[in-house]
Amino acid sequence: MTMAGFDTAGSTPSPLPERAEVVIVGGGIVGCSIAYHLTRRGLTDVVIVEQGQLTSGTTWHAAGLVSQLKSSHSLTRLATYSARLFEDLEAETGQATGYRAPGSISVASDAQRWEELLRGKSMAGTVGVEVNEIELDQAKELCPLLNIDDLVGALHLPQDGITSPVDTTMALAKGAKARGARVFEGVAVTGLAVTDERITGVTTERGPIEAETVVLAGGMWTRQLAATIGVNVPLQACEHFYIVTEPIDGVLQGMPTVRDPTNHTYFKEETGKIMAGFFEPRGKIWCLDGVPRDFAFGTLAEDWDHVGPIFERAIHRMPVLGEAGLQLFFNGPESFTPDGVYYLGESPEVDRCFVAAGFNSVGIQSAGGVGWVMADWIIDGHPPMDLSAVDIRRAFPFQGEPGYLDARIPESLGLLYAMHWPFRQYESARDVRRSPLHQRFAAAGAVFGELAGWERPNWIAVEDQKRQYQYSWGKQNWFEASGVECDAVRQAVGLFDQTSFVKAEVTGPDALPVLNWISGNEIDVPIGKAVYTQWLNDRGGIEADLTVTRRADDRFFVVTGAGSGTRDMALLRRAARGRNLTITDVTEQIAMLGLMGPKARPVLAKLTDADLSNDGFPFGTARTIAVGTGPRAIEVFAIRMTYVGELGWELYIDRADAVGLHDALVDAGAAYGLRHAGYHAMNSLRLEAGYRHWGHDITDEDTPIEAGLGFAVAWDCQGGFRGRQALLATRDEPRMKRLIQFRLEDADRLVYHDEPILRNGVLVGRTTGGMWSYTEGRCLAMGYLSPTDDDEAGGAGVTQQWLDDGDFEIEVAAVAIPATPSIRSFYDPRNERVRL
């Protein structure tokens, strides 16, 4: 493992530098890839500090698979970059990597799994990954040992690769060092230095190193090190198993890797032998209290009781395993995260403290792309593409608690090869956070999902319906129940529990200038005005999508989505640093009920003397109203705002009074057809109305202009706002990227995200999300379109004429379905109903 010029364990130690521009903690393939890419960008004052030897944590025992097709567009882009990098790395560095591209085969033994694979094939087309549907006999030819008797389909990815994890890491380290990076092995980082919420360096066993930036890439050690400075990195080591056989006759050299997710197994050819790796339905936690410092090149004990049932299933797919001798039973730890996706980016708690950890057994295939985007993120101050799916700012404090990790991580490991059903709900680590209205909605028939730890009513079961999900790729068992809720909101009135929304009070002399600077819309409005706005970055990209209500000259009420709370509050705190204001998260103290629908006004009017007319309570305004009379009256902060495209109010109330308000509304609404409603209905309704969802339809690489949100930009805001110059530069330019609504013209097919959008048979975009519309009787979707270079648009961009002149299709599970585009929403395109 020793390389010339490296400070290695067992050799005469080289002195540590007193400072470096970037210190990377961890010398696995990810840490070395980040160093390689930083130096390639010209930032050469980089130090890697590794407590053991390079690769000695998890990298050394990885299977070395370089699969390109992942669960989303962005993750697939990172993996495809890795494949290209590894292919060329040996020629650049002179260090052998062992990379080759035998391809891979993914097999399905039932129709639902086959649809999942075909949907992945369609998504791959948006990234340029070659995926071919092959006959089962062809799969048998490529892998003669494969049992195909019960298979219904197979996909072949001819460019999928295999690499040597150790050799590839060494090549990355060598490339980094050739451009000035320094690597120190056998030196543990014992602490992290922070001053004024900014990281300033590391403390090691051999002294401190000052640094402008520190990257925590320490694999399964990262959580415990990060926690010493209050940085939350919820990950946990699990035991991970594979076996390697004795040499087997009939194993073709260069045989494609085979993935059989239904049987939780992958098979890889290894010098005439078979490696079979397992992702069992429930993982096995290892070292919950912390991984020892001296665990290097370590292995764990065999556990046939745990792996045996999966091994039997592996024998079914590759029967020769039942007779082959075993050369190795391997068990080694790897880190996994609560949602099965790794963490990247600057921590929300400490400036310039970056994280790249929790790779869920895909660290090798992701490492090249991770190095690329992390280097750009560190140098440019932002990632080069939308990485919200892996951003560390999606994590919540409770997820770092050992009890939570102990309950959730075994399930998340098992989900890697489970069916990735739409709307699938976690079964473990539930009931972390409950609304005071939980029991009331449960009594009404609610079936709950979980987001950000909150138990949230997703749908309301109809009479005698079983209260549990039955998953499929089509209309699931809650389809009719959710339709009843949507109909109530459109025709009468629906009641939503929106307590999980993140709520913050922002007060002080600098509250207005800070909020006005980060908001694209004007926040300097009259008291009692609610403003829908985006928080923008310097590039004009959308960092958050929320409302800000002015309650006094120096007091504002911010409401944002439950899932983006960590991210949005971190953005606000950073903008407020050094300014005279206070930010108070009041999410847990204040409940929120959404009363939505054309009958919302008469229902609320039965409970209050407040003027609820359009003149007395216009759309976009807020009032404190009294619900009830006399000493038993309840004070409610009411905002006339909606996320479903109907007349309605968001009703904010002290947690202790929430049940009383709920019961009063239900009683008053009985005569008007009031029904409880859930988040599946809300998602359908908001998509009909063309309302965007942050993280799907809008991200930090999309501008309000591109997203059709120019109406929420205050171009002449006094003092300007962040990103204004970037937006001005494109305001009058053709729309070369534009978010468009679509209706799928097949009542039997549903879209979810990342499906290819075709115009006259040519790829011009991909969907950002989709949901069934009970109003349209079809699935609706949104997606960004961009004319191709040789398109007849001739530089005019995405215009109504360009839409009218094209035939559009959305590809669903490898079938192109006709789709109708629309610049405006399909429901109430002029947004009139919210002002009834």
Short mmCIF file of C-alpha atoms in Angstrom, two decimals, residues 68-69 103-107 114 117-118 120-122 124-125 128-136 138-139 142 153-160 811 814:
data_model
loop_
_atom_site.label_atom_id
_atom_site.label_comp_id
_atom_site.label_asym_id
_atom_site.label_seq_id
_atom_site.Cartn_x
_atom_site.Cartn_y
_atom_site.Cartn_z
CA GLN A 68 -24.20 3.67 -14.18
CA LEU A 69 -27.98 3.44 -13.74
CA GLY A 103 -21.36 -4.80 -18.82
CA SER A 104 -24.19 -5.89 -16.58
CA ILE A 105 -27.54 -7.65 -16.72
CA SER A 106 -30.49 -6.84 -14.48
CA VAL A 107 -33.23 -9.46 -14.32
CA TRP A 114 -39.93 -5.65 -14.84
CA LEU A 117 -36.47 -1.92 -14.66
CA LEU A 118 -38.13 -0.53 -17.78
CA GLY A 120 -35.13 2.88 -15.17
CA LYS A 121 -34.32 2.21 -18.81
CA SER A 122 -36.42 5.19 -19.85
CA ALA A 124 -31.34 6.31 -18.48
CA GLY A 125 -32.13 7.83 -21.86
CA GLY A 128 -27.27 8.95 -22.37
CA VAL A 129 -26.72 5.59 -20.68
CA GLU A 130 -27.06 2.70 -23.10
CA VAL A 131 -29.63 0.18 -21.80
CA ASN A 132 -30.96 -2.60 -24.03
CA GLU A 133 -33.87 -4.92 -23.49
CA ILE A 134 -32.65 -8.41 -24.36
CA GLU A 135 -34.31 -11.77 -24.80
CA LEU A 136 -33.87 -14.24 -21.97
CA GLN A 138 -29.48 -13.70 -24.89
CA ALA A 139 -29.08 -13.27 -21.14
CA LEU A 142 -23.99 -13.79 -21.85
CA GLY A 153 -37.37 -9.82 -18.60
CA ALA A 154 -33.75 -8.73 -18.66
CA LEU A 155 -31.88 -5.51 -19.38
CA HIS A 156 -28.31 -5.30 -20.63
CA LEU A 157 -26.08 -2.31 -19.86
CA PRO A 158 -23.04 -2.95 -22.08
CA GLN A 159 -20.91 -0.12 -20.65
CA ASP A 160 -21.21 -0.97 -16.96
CA GLU A 811 -41.79 7.77 -22.25
CA ALA A 814 -39.98 2.21 -22.47
#
